[in-house]
Amino acid sequence: MKHLLLPTFCAIALSSQAKDTLRVERVGVTTPLTITVDKSYQTDSLDNKGNTFSASILSDHATRAFAQQEVVATLENGAALELVDSMQTLRVLQFGVRTDRYAKATIDIKKLKNYKVFINGKAASTSLTMTPGHYDVRLVCLQEKDAKDSVNISVIGETLAGVEVNPDTKRPYLMAEMMQGKRTYNARISPSGKYLVTYYQHTLEDGKNFYRTIISETESQRTLAHYDAYMDYKWVENQDALYFTRNGINGKELVLLHPETMQETIMADALPEGGITLAPTLDYLIISKSQEGKKPGGSLKQLQHPDDRMPGYRNCSSLWRYDLKERRMQRLTFGKTNLRLSDISRDGKKLLLMSSTMEPSRAPYDRYSVYIMDALTAKVDTILADTAWLSSAKFSPDASQLLINASTTAFNNIGLEVKPGQHPNIFDHRLYLYDLASKKTTALLPNFKPSVDNYSWHPTNGLIYITTADGSNRSVWQLNPKTLEVVKFEMPLSYVSTFSYATMQKVPTAIVLGQDGGERAREMYRVTLNPKKMRAERIGEVNFDELYKDVAIGTCHDWKFQSSRGDSIQGFYYLPANFDATKKYPLIVYYYGGCTPSNKLLEINYPYQVFASLGYVVYVVQPSGALGFGQEFAARHTGTWGDMSSDDIIEGTQQFCKEHTFIDTKKIGCIGASYGGFMTQYLQTKTNLFAAAISHAGISNIASYWGGGYWGYTYGEVAQYGSFPWNNPDLYVKHSPLFNADKINTPLLLIHGTVDTNVPPFESQQLYTALRILGKEVEYIQVNGENHVITDWKKRHEWQNAIFAWFAKYLKGQPEWWEAIDK
């Protein structure tokens, strides 16, 4: 990721026979290295390829490491390269090339006889095919005796507008900066808070990942152990000891590791395969084993259920108890129903189990049952049977109550806060307390707008800690279950992705990882969970400011507007790092419009900050239907299929342009994925506001997605609860872009993975076919072998470049990149 920037270098553009020429006025130079020919034993004057000794010195292997040497001086254009002690001299010349657009060029080298070219650390030719970014060019030069080598280098191309040689500013934040380099991957603090396990990930240019695991003291950060691998350690619940499994002489071993002494204890060996959970009492394991279901004997398969097309649908898991002292396995569950372990009581006596069943012939389809099993006798008490809208459950510290995460419509609507006539968004979750003695359920978060993601009950101070989808952020809260007082922690990170706290401290020390304000990422903080006096300190090996000291990162700003319905619609926007309010910028509008809010992030699949670095202003709107803004707002998603959401996006874009006069209103693009891909298509049926649009994995026909997507009909319980193609055909037809294709006039790019199981590829295919028949401006790119999210390293870059190129063509008037993509 690191590129050398040489200050105060200049670039001069000259016209030469209809070509642009950028002279390299200065180059950096490394300390010269002398090569003594007579110290090499030469059996012949040429090798088996006809190369001289001098040429072999410039082989890729021999020069790659030397090419990365530090630049110590500069030479001006025309300067002679001096021999050192009249010997053959090896040195590196370095300069930078930067472009804000797609461009082709040639590095013209006139006065060097023997050299090897390296671009961004890789051996290359003198031909440059550039997408936006910074290119570190290094010439490893071998100067022979009596040679008159000098610096005479230019960059030549048909048109080099937007290309600079040796820019004196920081390099832009682009895909390499977002995806490569070192980051804090995960962290887990010990029960006492004394020790910490930290995981680091380093991603190379080719996508290869290297992991490191560090065990350290939390306060001093002194390293106790270091491993060049990802070690899947888990903390024992009530003591500062780690447990993990590994393959040993006698098969799978369960190992206990004590950080204080770094001593290991093998607790068991010859363990059966399956997922392992260690009881807090350390005397038994719960093992989850999977069994494959019956397969068809021939080529025919009769579906047992609409979901039977999914891989693994017929498989079933069972739970087993493994006594560590007696080395004995006891089967706890049997049958066709999957039961999962949700929790183990702190005294180890009770197991909390959950099962779910899917019945398409009744609504709601998904029903849950909750059981408490005696860990020794396997006796079961059914706590909740055939209950809708549940998500997960955990024991209270004394196991007398259950803390349940469920939709706002659960438990006979005791936590419901929507308007009459609205059906709640079932992805909008809150917390409930179920008392085992009285069998009474209480809603714990009245008038609470964020949606609950995760939660845990602190066994020492009796407080509940919650992470939530909180508007554009992911926040951490403290809930007192007795008083129902809820307090938000002002964390040093606005988006907390990892939250781990010490369970044995009354005022816990916590470790948080995440991103902040759309402008920072990758760091780790140690915080004290005291809302009145919270202390936060950055710890660990990754320092964002140091890592990105040579990178220009744009600014992120909150912005909201008053809709015609009278709502305050939240959002945020990014400005390029070199923003000039006197200029006009193209605008990219992003939205989801489904359930999950768009988070204010630096590192994300649809990279707002990268778009900004490419010269766009990026506006992210949180339209009606998004979680994290209250139940009523989230419930607008149900039964509307884009109506209010699209209104918010259109009004927001118009108002944003009105208030921000630096936007070129004729150059506005929009992009969304999944439900957001549907929103892209649907928007074009309602407005001609946009100059270009991109739909990734979008839904064009609500009815075909409802019946054809793996989760189509179950997602229908969220998006169109109670409406089906036969009882509300208008919802399915009038809101489907396919049935309104004749209204689409915006140049539209459709992108879809060929094995997308969530939104099948035919959703893009059928709209593409319709628009081609109508003679509309549309293109369709399939990403071979990719599912709903593009994860393959190479394909992700190609997919992203297609997105960048489409916007460059229509929002910047630069079609070259799009035309050059191999598609």
Short mmCIF file of N, CA and C in Angstrom, two decimals, residues 4-11 23-28 75 94-98 134-137 164-169:
data_model
loop_
_atom_site.label_atom_id
_atom_site.label_comp_id
_atom_site.label_asym_id
_atom_site.label_seq_id
_atom_site.Cartn_x
_atom_site.Cartn_y
_atom_site.Cartn_z
N LEU A 4 6.00 5.96 -2.45
CA LEU A 4 6.83 7.11 -2.13
C LEU A 4 6.32 8.31 -2.90
N LEU A 5 6.16 9.45 -2.24
CA LEU A 5 5.78 10.70 -2.88
C LEU A 5 6.96 11.65 -2.79
N LEU A 6 7.42 12.14 -3.93
CA LEU A 6 8.55 13.06 -3.94
C LEU A 6 8.01 14.48 -4.05
N PRO A 7 8.23 15.35 -3.06
CA PRO A 7 7.62 16.67 -3.04
C PRO A 7 8.18 17.60 -4.09
N THR A 8 7.35 18.54 -4.49
CA THR A 8 7.69 19.66 -5.38
C THR A 8 8.18 19.21 -6.74
N PHE A 9 7.83 18.02 -7.21
CA PHE A 9 8.16 17.62 -8.56
C PHE A 9 7.14 18.25 -9.50
N CYS A 10 7.52 18.51 -10.73
CA CYS A 10 6.59 19.13 -11.66
C CYS A 10 6.39 18.25 -12.87
N ALA A 11 5.29 18.44 -13.53
CA ALA A 11 4.98 17.69 -14.74
C ALA A 11 4.64 18.68 -15.83
N ARG A 23 6.90 14.99 -19.32
CA ARG A 23 8.30 14.76 -19.01
C ARG A 23 8.48 14.53 -17.52
N VAL A 24 9.31 13.57 -17.21
CA VAL A 24 9.65 13.31 -15.81
C VAL A 24 10.81 14.22 -15.46
N GLU A 25 10.50 15.33 -14.80
CA GLU A 25 11.51 16.35 -14.55
C GLU A 25 12.53 15.95 -13.49
N ARG A 26 12.10 15.10 -12.56
CA ARG A 26 13.02 14.62 -11.53
C ARG A 26 12.67 13.17 -11.20
N VAL A 27 13.69 12.44 -10.80
CA VAL A 27 13.47 11.07 -10.34
C VAL A 27 14.17 10.89 -9.00
N GLY A 28 13.60 10.01 -8.17
CA GLY A 28 14.29 9.61 -6.97
C GLY A 28 15.36 8.59 -7.33
N LEU A 75 17.45 13.22 -8.88
CA LEU A 75 18.19 13.64 -10.06
C LEU A 75 17.25 14.36 -10.99
N GLN A 94 13.25 6.24 -9.49
CA GLN A 94 11.84 6.12 -9.08
C GLN A 94 11.08 7.39 -9.39
N PHE A 95 9.85 7.23 -9.89
CA PHE A 95 8.93 8.37 -10.04
C PHE A 95 7.51 7.84 -9.94
N GLY A 96 6.56 8.73 -9.74
CA GLY A 96 5.16 8.34 -9.59
C GLY A 96 4.31 8.86 -10.73
N VAL A 97 3.30 8.08 -11.10
CA VAL A 97 2.30 8.49 -12.09
C VAL A 97 0.93 8.29 -11.46
N ARG A 98 0.10 9.30 -11.58
CA ARG A 98 -1.24 9.22 -11.00
C ARG A 98 -2.26 9.64 -12.04
N HIS A 134 -2.66 5.48 -8.17
CA HIS A 134 -1.27 5.92 -8.12
C HIS A 134 -0.37 4.75 -8.54
N TYR A 135 0.58 5.02 -9.40
CA TYR A 135 1.48 4.00 -9.91
C TYR A 135 2.92 4.39 -9.56
N ASP A 136 3.54 3.50 -8.78
CA ASP A 136 4.93 3.70 -8.38
C ASP A 136 5.81 3.03 -9.43
N VAL A 137 6.53 3.82 -10.21
CA VAL A 137 7.37 3.30 -11.29
C VAL A 137 8.82 3.31 -10.84
N GLU A 164 -0.91 12.76 -13.98
CA GLU A 164 0.15 13.58 -13.41
C GLU A 164 1.40 12.73 -13.20
N VAL A 165 2.54 13.36 -13.36
CA VAL A 165 3.81 12.72 -13.01
C VAL A 165 4.32 13.36 -11.73
N ASN A 166 4.72 12.53 -10.79
CA ASN A 166 5.23 12.99 -9.49
C ASN A 166 4.33 14.04 -8.84
N PRO A 167 3.06 13.69 -8.60
CA PRO A 167 2.18 14.65 -7.91
C PRO A 167 2.70 14.93 -6.51
N ASP A 168 2.48 16.14 -6.04
CA ASP A 168 2.99 16.52 -4.72
C ASP A 168 1.90 16.46 -3.65
N THR A 169 0.83 15.73 -3.93
CA THR A 169 -0.25 15.56 -2.96
C THR A 169 -0.36 14.09 -2.55
#
